[in-house]
Amino acid sequence: GQNIDQPTEMTATEGAIVQINCTYQTSGFNGLFWYQQHAGEAPTFLSYNVLDGLEEKGRFSSFLSRSKGYSYLLLKELQMKDSASYLCAVRKTDSWGKLQFGAGTQVVVTP
Amino acid sequence: GAVVSQHPSRVICKSGTSVKIECRSLDFQATTMFWYRQFPKKSLMLMATSNEGSKATYEQGVEKDKFLINHASLTLSTLTVTSAHPEDSSFYICSARAEQTNTEAFFGQGTRLTVV
């Protein structure tokens, strides 16, 4: 099995920056994904990291440290529409396509 | 990008009846699809892996006779919740693997099942 931990909830104001941390413990690591999920909707893909370092995509960036079992998702210039749950998910080498999800971090953006 | 369509989006059924949920890959062939379940404010829990032309692989603790999965073609997998009970009420989401892409699986819109 594997443990994937992320904070339950974070609150930030519009225009600010928020960093969502995710730690994991797993054998056979083969990639970490971040998804955004609005209430009652399916998750939408945000980012993918398999090598150490930072991946930047517009207002969203994701970082991975494999040796530390750590990732973060950075949301810049927060907008009200960014209020959602952010899910960290890990893929193992023996299960291409299967993802193990963390419990999700609910981000609340306030005016 | 690839599109996965899930139907129905919402369903209400009576206890004891069965409900079928469809997951279709619209613009690609999916030899493998995945079924997840999500309780309110909880994360997605993988229920089973659906393999085209063979039996599904269920995760530990998931009753295969309760949750019947059929993957008869390269674009369609179905999940049937048999003899539904109120505790089966949940959000069910499918995803499809589009070969070995970095974007991994594409998710359907989800099905909100309410058993009354």
XYZ file of N, CA and C in Angstrom:
681
model
N 0.819 -1.194 0.000
C 0.000 0.000 0.000
C 0.850 1.239 0.000
N 0.212 2.368 0.065
C 0.957 3.623 0.084
C 0.136 4.661 0.799
N 0.826 5.577 1.458
C 0.187 6.680 2.135
C 0.415 7.942 1.340
N -0.643 8.665 1.132
C -0.567 9.942 0.433
C -1.238 10.966 1.324
N -0.459 11.931 1.774
C -0.971 12.916 2.727
C -0.942 14.308 2.149
N -2.036 15.018 2.325
C -2.124 16.414 1.929
C -3.065 17.101 2.901
N -2.906 18.422 3.064
C -3.760 19.118 4.036
C -5.220 19.065 3.610
N -6.086 19.147 4.601
C -7.516 19.029 4.328
C -8.077 20.276 3.665
N -7.649 21.430 4.159
C -8.235 22.668 3.640
C -7.237 23.805 3.742
N -7.316 24.718 2.774
C -6.501 25.928 2.795
C -7.365 27.086 2.306
N -7.139 28.239 2.894
C -7.882 29.432 2.505
C -6.908 30.515 2.098
N -7.204 31.218 1.034
C -6.350 32.309 0.567
C -7.219 33.348 -0.129
N -6.665 34.549 -0.259
C -7.436 35.625 -0.887
C -7.156 35.699 -2.378
N -8.067 36.268 -3.076
C -7.944 36.456 -4.520
C -6.647 37.202 -4.838
N -5.913 36.715 -5.841
C -4.665 37.345 -6.236
C -3.444 36.816 -5.511
N -3.653 36.079 -4.448
C -2.535 35.560 -3.659
C -1.989 34.273 -4.273
N -1.014 33.707 -3.557
C -0.391 32.446 -3.970
C -0.676 31.402 -2.892
N -0.956 30.189 -3.305
C -1.135 29.108 -2.331
C -0.318 27.898 -2.762
N 0.299 27.249 -1.797
C 1.108 26.056 -2.067
C 0.492 24.868 -1.338
N 0.155 23.845 -2.085
C -0.456 22.645 -1.515
C 0.592 21.545 -1.516
N 0.923 21.057 -0.338
C 1.940 20.023 -0.216
C 1.325 18.629 -0.247
N 2.107 17.702 -0.741
C 1.682 16.305 -0.797
C 2.896 15.438 -0.492
N 2.781 14.570 0.490
C 3.840 13.613 0.767
C 3.305 12.209 0.533
N 4.192 11.345 0.083
C 3.753 10.003 -0.238
C 4.815 8.990 0.161
N 4.346 7.785 0.397
C 5.251 6.674 0.674
C 4.789 5.524 -0.205
N 5.645 5.119 -1.120
C 5.261 4.034 -2.008
C 6.494 3.371 -2.575
N 6.335 2.133 -2.981
C 7.399 1.440 -3.694
C 7.062 1.488 -5.177
N 8.072 1.485 -6.005
C 7.816 1.476 -7.435
C 7.143 2.726 -7.957
N 7.583 3.869 -7.487
C 6.985 5.141 -7.904
C 7.187 5.367 -9.405
N 6.118 5.816 -10.069
C 6.197 6.086 -11.504
C 5.374 7.300 -11.889
N 5.428 8.316 -11.070
C 4.779 9.558 -11.466
C 3.770 10.067 -10.467
N 3.680 11.387 -10.394
C 2.730 12.021 -9.484
C 1.895 13.013 -10.280
N 0.605 12.973 -10.028
C -0.342 13.807 -10.767
C -1.066 14.740 -9.809
N -1.442 15.872 -10.330
C -2.342 16.776 -9.614
C -3.599 16.968 -10.469
N -4.747 16.863 -9.785
C -6.030 17.071 -10.430
C -6.808 18.136 -9.663
N -7.640 18.845 -10.388
C -8.569 19.788 -9.783
C -9.970 19.195 -9.885
N -10.720 19.297 -8.809
C -12.084 18.770 -8.833
C -13.041 19.761 -8.181
N -14.006 20.236 -8.974
C -15.072 21.049 -8.418
C -16.161 20.124 -7.898
N -16.899 20.606 -6.925
C -17.918 19.791 -6.263
C -18.877 19.168 -7.275
N -19.057 17.870 -7.182
C -20.001 17.173 -8.038
C -19.538 16.930 -9.453
N -18.268 17.244 -9.714
C -17.744 17.049 -11.059
C -16.571 16.079 -11.034
N -16.199 15.610 -12.197
C -15.056 14.711 -12.299
C -13.751 15.512 -12.213
N -12.680 14.881 -11.825
C -11.390 15.569 -11.760
C -10.884 15.971 -13.139
N -10.191 17.076 -13.190
C -9.539 17.496 -14.423
C -8.033 17.560 -14.193
N -7.298 17.109 -15.185
C -5.844 17.009 -15.078
C -5.205 18.386 -15.009
N -4.245 18.543 -14.081
C -3.488 19.789 -13.975
C -2.025 19.605 -14.348
N -1.380 18.581 -13.755
C 0.053 18.454 -13.983
C 0.525 17.040 -13.706
N 1.707 16.774 -14.212
C 2.338 15.461 -14.056
C 3.829 15.660 -13.844
N 4.384 14.992 -12.818
C 5.831 15.003 -12.564
C 6.305 13.571 -12.398
N 7.396 13.255 -13.059
C 8.013 11.943 -12.820
C 9.492 12.113 -12.459
N 10.080 13.223 -12.911
C 11.465 13.538 -12.560
C 11.482 14.676 -11.539
N 12.565 14.759 -10.784
C 12.692 15.835 -9.807
C 12.682 17.186 -10.502
N 12.071 18.136 -9.853
C 12.098 19.490 -10.382
C 10.736 20.107 -10.485
N 10.736 21.259 -11.118
C 9.538 22.084 -11.214
C 8.990 22.065 -12.634
N 7.683 21.863 -12.725
C 6.983 21.949 -14.004
C 6.028 23.133 -13.916
N 6.178 24.064 -14.854
C 5.341 25.259 -14.822
C 4.376 25.250 -15.991
N 3.129 25.580 -15.671
C 2.102 25.640 -16.707
C 1.152 26.781 -16.379
N 1.455 27.938 -16.916
C 0.606 29.095 -16.651
C 0.642 29.493 -15.179
N -0.521 29.613 -14.570
C -0.580 30.020 -13.167
C -0.287 28.864 -12.216
N -0.233 27.667 -12.760
C -0.018 26.492 -11.921
C 1.388 25.929 -12.139
N 2.028 25.547 -11.037
C 3.334 24.894 -11.103
C 3.308 23.704 -10.170
N 4.053 22.674 -10.519
C 4.141 21.514 -9.639
C 5.593 21.114 -9.502
N 5.948 20.706 -8.279
C 7.318 20.347 -7.946
C 7.349 18.934 -7.402
N 8.439 18.244 -7.696
C 8.595 16.881 -7.179
C 10.013 16.658 -6.662
N 10.092 15.991 -5.511
C 11.357 15.477 -5.007
C 11.137 13.999 -4.714
N 11.686 13.162 -5.540
C 11.475 11.716 -5.386
C 12.170 11.195 -4.140
N 13.347 11.729 -3.849
C 14.091 11.232 -2.683
C 13.359 11.554 -1.384
N 12.620 12.633 -1.375
C 11.892 13.030 -0.174
C 10.439 12.566 -0.183
N 9.998 12.000 -1.287
C 8.587 11.606 -1.372
C 7.674 12.794 -1.182
N 7.971 13.871 -1.909
C 7.301 15.147 -1.654
C 7.004 15.846 -2.970
N 5.837 16.444 -2.996
C 5.436 17.255 -4.142
C 4.637 18.442 -3.630
N 4.623 19.493 -4.415
C 3.690 20.579 -4.120
C 3.098 21.117 -5.407
N 1.903 21.658 -5.260
C 1.221 22.361 -6.341
C 1.131 23.824 -5.928
N 1.613 24.693 -6.816
C 1.620 26.122 -6.526
C 0.596 26.806 -7.418
N -0.309 27.500 -6.796
C -1.323 28.239 -7.542
C -1.041 29.730 -7.384
N -0.798 30.422 -8.480
C -0.487 31.841 -8.436
C -1.682 32.668 -8.893
N -1.671 33.930 -8.498
C -2.704 34.875 -8.941
C -4.088 34.243 -8.806
N -4.373 33.832 -7.603
C -5.601 33.094 -7.352
C -6.842 33.822 -7.847
N -7.739 33.040 -8.432
C -9.022 33.566 -8.875
C -10.127 32.821 -8.130
N -11.297 33.438 -8.093
C -12.404 32.821 -7.357
C -12.713 31.427 -7.920
N -12.557 31.274 -9.216
C -12.876 29.989 -9.839
C -11.896 28.883 -9.441
N -10.799 29.262 -8.785
C -9.839 28.253 -8.335
C -10.300 27.557 -7.063
N -11.382 28.036 -6.468
C -11.939 27.351 -5.302
C -12.390 25.961 -5.729
N -11.740 24.948 -5.181
C -11.993 23.568 -5.603
C -11.182 22.648 -4.704
N -11.350 21.362 -4.931
C -10.516 20.378 -4.250
C -9.367 20.007 -5.177
N -8.170 19.896 -4.618
C -6.990 19.559 -5.402
C -6.471 18.205 -4.929
N -6.420 17.288 -5.861
C -6.078 15.906 -5.542
C -4.680 15.558 -6.019
N -3.905 15.003 -5.113
C -2.577 14.478 -5.424
C -2.751 12.982 -5.682
N -2.153 12.476 -6.743
C -2.319 11.055 -7.079
C -0.988 10.468 -7.525
N -0.736 9.254 -7.100
C 0.523 8.576 -7.402
C 0.278 7.366 -8.299
N 1.161 7.184 -9.251
C 1.111 5.997 -10.107
C 2.317 5.115 -9.797
N 2.077 3.805 -9.763
C 3.160 2.865 -9.508
C 3.583 2.210 -10.810
N 4.805 1.735 -10.852
C 5.356 1.165 -12.076
C 4.589 -0.059 -12.545
N 3.987 -0.776 -11.648
C 3.307 -2.003 -12.036
C 1.838 -1.802 -12.314
N 1.421 -0.574 -12.419
C -0.013 -0.332 -12.573
C -0.267 0.874 -13.466
N 0.242 0.771 -14.665
C 0.052 1.900 -15.604
C -1.437 2.169 -15.771
N -1.813 3.400 -15.498
C -3.212 3.771 -15.628
C -3.927 3.829 -14.300
N -3.521 3.046 -13.316
C -4.164 3.082 -12.015
C -3.531 4.177 -11.172
N -4.357 4.949 -10.548
C -3.861 6.018 -9.692
C -4.374 5.829 -8.273
N -3.521 6.118 -7.316
C -3.911 6.134 -5.914
C -3.990 7.591 -5.491
N -5.142 7.994 -5.025
C -5.375 9.395 -4.732
C -5.212 9.716 -3.255
N -4.743 10.923 -2.982
C -4.818 11.467 -1.646
C -6.239 11.914 -1.381
N -6.493 12.349 -0.166
C -7.851 12.723 0.237
C -8.292 14.056 -0.349
N -7.339 14.808 -0.896
C -7.705 16.085 -1.494
C -7.564 17.249 -0.541
N -7.230 18.399 -1.085
C -7.134 19.638 -0.321
C -8.178 20.608 -0.845
N -9.080 21.019 0.010
C -10.102 21.982 -0.385
C -9.526 23.384 -0.276
N -9.410 24.061 -1.398
C -8.917 25.438 -1.427
C -10.105 26.381 -1.525
N -10.142 27.312 -0.592
C -11.201 28.317 -0.572
C -10.580 29.671 -0.872
N -11.010 30.281 -1.939
C -10.507 31.603 -2.329
C -11.531 32.644 -1.910
N -11.065 33.613 -1.135
C -11.966 34.656 -0.643
C -11.677 35.982 -1.337
N -12.673 36.844 -1.446
C -12.486 38.128 -2.133
C -11.472 39.005 -1.410
N -8.255 17.158 -26.724
C -7.852 16.008 -25.914
C -8.883 14.908 -25.970
N -8.519 13.760 -25.433
C -9.417 12.613 -25.446
C -10.651 12.878 -24.589
N -11.761 12.283 -25.004
C -13.030 12.500 -24.320
C -13.588 11.179 -23.824
N -13.993 11.199 -22.559
C -14.660 10.041 -21.972
C -16.048 10.490 -21.536
N -17.036 9.763 -21.981
C -18.421 10.118 -21.663
C -19.015 9.088 -20.732
N -19.640 9.576 -19.668
C -20.229 8.681 -18.685
C -21.720 8.983 -18.597
N -22.503 7.930 -18.506
C -23.961 8.093 -18.513
C -24.615 7.054 -17.612
N -25.625 7.404 -16.814
C -26.186 8.752 -16.673
C -25.359 9.610 -15.716
N -25.650 10.882 -15.665
C -24.934 11.753 -14.741
C -25.557 11.682 -13.341
N -26.852 11.426 -13.314
C -27.536 11.268 -12.028
C -28.564 10.161 -12.168
N -28.721 9.374 -11.098
C -29.750 8.345 -11.102
C -30.220 8.113 -9.677
N -31.519 7.990 -9.556
C -32.139 7.638 -8.279
C -32.847 6.308 -8.464
N -32.586 5.376 -7.588
C -33.236 4.080 -7.725
C -33.718 3.599 -6.364
N -34.579 2.614 -6.404
C -35.121 2.045 -5.175
C -34.205 0.926 -4.663
N -34.210 0.747 -3.373
C -33.433 -0.344 -2.785
C -33.834 -1.671 -3.409
N -32.835 -2.484 -3.693
C -33.097 -3.799 -4.258
C -33.029 -3.862 -5.769
N -33.051 -2.709 -6.403
C -32.969 -2.708 -7.866
C -31.512 -2.602 -8.302
N -31.293 -2.781 -9.604
C -29.948 -2.698 -10.164
C -29.832 -1.472 -11.058
N -28.652 -0.916 -11.100
C -28.396 0.280 -11.899
C -27.158 0.063 -12.757
N -27.269 0.425 -14.030
C -26.132 0.281 -14.944
C -25.579 1.657 -15.286
N -24.268 1.787 -15.195
C -23.577 3.032 -15.550
C -22.642 2.727 -16.712
N -22.691 3.585 -17.734
C -21.863 3.373 -18.920
C -20.701 4.363 -18.967
N -19.587 3.875 -19.461
C -18.405 4.712 -19.656
C -17.894 4.461 -21.065
N -17.875 5.525 -21.861
C -17.470 5.396 -23.257
C -16.281 6.294 -23.579
N -15.315 5.749 -24.295
C -14.242 6.575 -24.839
C -14.682 6.990 -26.230
N -14.800 8.297 -26.456
C -15.438 8.782 -27.686
C -14.500 8.891 -28.878
N -13.237 9.186 -28.649
C -12.351 9.411 -29.778
C -11.060 8.623 -29.676
N -11.077 7.580 -28.873
C -9.906 6.715 -28.803
C -10.357 5.349 -28.292
N -9.516 4.376 -28.505
C -9.819 3.032 -28.030
C -9.154 2.824 -26.673
N -9.903 2.267 -25.785
C -9.411 2.082 -24.422
C -9.465 0.599 -24.066
N -8.298 -0.029 -24.043
C -8.278 -1.433 -23.644
C -8.485 -1.577 -22.144
N -8.207 -0.506 -21.435
C -8.331 -0.542 -19.982
C -9.099 0.676 -19.493
N -10.067 0.430 -18.648
C -10.800 1.511 -17.997
C -10.812 1.248 -16.504
N -11.040 2.282 -15.748
C -10.996 2.184 -14.295
C -12.276 2.753 -13.705
N -12.737 2.118 -12.650
C -13.929 2.602 -11.952
C -13.546 3.027 -10.540
N -13.950 4.259 -10.211
C -13.672 4.820 -8.895
C -14.988 5.134 -8.197
N -14.886 5.240 -6.889
C -16.035 5.622 -6.084
C -15.590 6.747 -5.161
N -16.455 7.703 -4.948
C -16.096 8.837 -4.113
C -17.257 9.193 -3.202
N -16.984 9.169 -1.891
C -17.979 9.616 -0.916
C -17.794 11.115 -0.702
N -18.826 11.776 -0.187
C -18.748 13.232 -0.020
C -17.514 13.678 0.746
N -16.812 14.614 0.182
C -15.620 15.209 0.773
C -14.515 14.190 1.020
N -14.557 13.104 0.312
C -13.498 12.103 0.398
C -12.827 11.973 -0.965
N -11.715 11.274 -0.984
C -11.019 11.135 -2.251
C -11.572 9.969 -3.054
N -11.054 9.847 -4.251
C -11.481 8.765 -5.127
C -10.832 7.463 -4.676
N -11.631 6.432 -4.600
C -11.129 5.111 -4.242
C -11.307 4.196 -5.445
N -10.215 3.604 -5.886
C -10.287 2.708 -7.026
C -11.064 1.458 -6.643
N -12.045 1.122 -7.463
C -12.844 -0.067 -7.217
C -12.326 -1.243 -8.038
N -12.101 -0.994 -9.324
C -11.739 -2.100 -10.199
C -11.130 -1.584 -11.486
N -10.376 -2.462 -12.110
C -9.801 -2.216 -13.425
C -10.555 -3.067 -14.424
N -11.062 -2.412 -15.453
C -11.864 -3.084 -16.464
C -11.001 -3.350 -17.695
N -10.887 -4.599 -18.083
C -10.044 -4.989 -19.208
C -10.911 -5.510 -20.355
N -10.722 -4.930 -21.522
C -11.513 -5.335 -22.672
C -11.301 -6.809 -22.994
N -12.382 -7.551 -23.046
C -12.326 -8.949 -23.435
C -11.936 -9.914 -22.342
N -11.759 -9.418 -21.136
C -11.422 -10.324 -20.035
C -12.085 -9.840 -18.751
N -11.892 -10.607 -17.704
C -12.538 -10.265 -16.436
C -11.897 -9.040 -15.794
N -12.720 -8.311 -15.086
C -12.217 -7.139 -14.383
C -11.382 -7.563 -13.179
N -10.497 -6.695 -12.792
C -9.673 -6.913 -11.601
C -10.177 -5.993 -10.506
N -10.611 -6.574 -9.405
C -11.209 -5.799 -8.326
C -10.189 -5.512 -7.226
N -10.327 -4.348 -6.635
C -9.480 -3.995 -5.493
C -9.972 -4.733 -4.258
N -9.092 -4.853 -3.313
C -9.422 -5.560 -2.090
C -10.605 -4.900 -1.396
N -11.549 -5.721 -0.991
C -12.710 -5.212 -0.282
C -13.887 -4.862 -1.157
N -13.724 -4.907 -2.468
C -14.815 -4.597 -3.391
C -15.470 -5.897 -3.838
N -16.780 -5.992 -3.650
C -17.502 -7.224 -3.985
C -17.763 -7.306 -5.479
N -17.176 -8.295 -6.115
C -17.323 -8.403 -7.570
C -18.731 -8.807 -7.981
N -19.452 -9.499 -7.104
C -20.825 -9.880 -7.439
C -21.796 -8.733 -7.219
N -21.368 -7.762 -6.472
C -22.174 -6.584 -6.200
C -21.986 -5.535 -7.300
N -20.757 -5.402 -7.719
C -20.409 -4.410 -8.724
C -19.914 -5.148 -9.973
N -20.838 -5.398 -10.881
C -20.520 -6.153 -12.086
C -19.945 -5.234 -13.148
N -18.818 -5.634 -13.699
C -18.170 -4.826 -14.723
C -18.060 -5.637 -16.005
N -18.455 -4.993 -17.096
C -18.372 -5.609 -18.411
C -17.671 -4.660 -19.367
N -16.672 -5.147 -20.069
C -15.902 -4.315 -20.999
C -15.878 -5.044 -22.338
N -17.023 -5.001 -23.007
C -17.230 -5.840 -24.188
C -16.607 -5.274 -25.454
N -16.304 -3.986 -25.460
C -15.700 -3.407 -26.661
C -14.591 -2.449 -26.249
N -13.855 -1.959 -27.228
C -12.724 -1.077 -26.940
C -13.144 0.341 -26.597
N -14.435 0.609 -26.630
C -14.893 1.955 -26.317
C -15.954 2.000 -25.230
N -16.289 0.850 -24.656
C -17.379 0.852 -23.678
C -17.102 -0.099 -22.520
N -17.249 0.441 -21.317
C -17.246 -0.374 -20.102
C -18.492 -0.016 -19.319
N -19.098 -1.019 -18.703
C -20.292 -0.751 -17.896
C -20.084 -1.271 -16.479
N -20.631 -0.524 -15.547
C -20.629 -0.914 -14.135
C -22.083 -1.073 -13.720
N -22.438 -2.247 -13.242
C -23.794 -2.481 -12.758
C -23.757 -2.683 -11.260
N -24.478 -1.828 -10.562
C -24.623 -1.972 -9.124
C -25.852 -2.832 -8.891
N -25.655 -4.033 -8.409
C -26.761 -4.972 -8.265
C -27.358 -4.888 -6.864
N -28.664 -5.108 -6.802
C -29.374 -5.099 -5.526
C -28.900 -3.919 -4.674
N -29.101 -2.744 -5.212
C -28.570 -1.533 -4.577
C -29.188 -1.281 -3.203
N -28.365 -0.756 -2.315
C -28.801 -0.374 -0.981
C -28.426 1.090 -0.752
N -29.040 1.743 0.218
C -28.718 3.149 0.458
C -27.228 3.404 0.672
N -26.515 2.459 1.262
C -25.077 2.660 1.485
C -24.269 2.636 0.191
N -24.899 2.233 -0.901
C -24.237 2.274 -2.216
C -24.329 3.663 -2.838
N -25.102 4.522 -2.224
C -25.220 5.884 -2.732
C -23.849 6.544 -2.704
N -23.438 7.050 -3.830
C -22.089 7.601 -3.941
C -21.925 8.250 -5.308
N -20.752 8.802 -5.535
C -20.374 9.362 -6.829
C -19.439 8.351 -7.488
N -19.826 7.847 -8.631
C -19.023 6.847 -9.337
C -18.393 7.509 -10.567
N -17.099 7.328 -10.729
C -16.381 7.960 -11.830
C -15.560 6.915 -12.577
N -15.590 6.976 -13.879
C -14.759 6.085 -14.672
C -13.620 6.882 -15.295
N -12.578 6.187 -15.621
C -11.510 6.804 -16.393
C -10.998 5.793 -17.402
N -10.405 6.301 -18.458
C -9.915 5.434 -19.526
C -8.468 5.749 -19.811
N -7.717 4.702 -20.001
C -6.299 4.865 -20.324
C -6.159 5.039 -21.827
N -5.534 6.141 -22.225
C -5.309 6.403 -23.644
C -3.855 6.137 -23.952
N -3.508 4.886 -24.064
C -2.133 4.458 -24.280
C -1.222 5.040 -23.229
N 0.029 5.119 -23.455
C 0.967 5.544 -22.424
C 1.291 7.016 -22.595
N 0.322 7.821 -22.172
C 0.529 9.269 -22.258
C 0.789 9.829 -20.882
N 1.465 10.947 -20.849
C 1.750 11.568 -19.566
C 0.510 12.096 -18.876
N -0.521 12.377 -19.652
C -1.745 12.869 -19.048
C -2.582 11.734 -18.479
N -2.014 10.543 -18.579
C -2.643 9.425 -17.889
C -4.068 9.190 -18.305
N -4.918 9.072 -17.324
C -6.286 8.690 -17.605
C -7.191 9.910 -17.781
N -8.156 9.749 -18.646
C -9.165 10.775 -18.855
C -10.430 10.349 -18.126
N -10.990 11.269 -17.391
C -12.127 10.940 -16.553
C -13.451 11.258 -17.220
N -14.430 10.428 -16.928
C -15.797 10.732 -17.311
C -16.365 11.778 -16.377
N -17.613 12.177 -16.652
C -18.233 13.255 -15.886
C -18.715 12.799 -14.508
N -18.751 11.505 -14.295
C -19.216 11.003 -13.013
C -20.708 10.732 -13.002
N -21.128 9.824 -12.131
C -22.547 9.484 -11.953
C -22.886 9.566 -10.481
N -23.864 10.404 -10.181
C -24.323 10.524 -8.790
C -25.453 9.522 -8.589
N -25.197 8.476 -7.816
C -26.202 7.447 -7.546
C -26.807 7.669 -6.170
N -28.119 7.727 -6.139
C -28.838 7.834 -4.873
C -29.804 6.665 -4.771
N -29.661 5.873 -3.733
C -30.539 4.727 -3.529
C -31.495 5.055 -2.386
N -32.787 4.970 -2.679
C -33.775 5.358 -1.669
C -34.591 4.146 -1.185
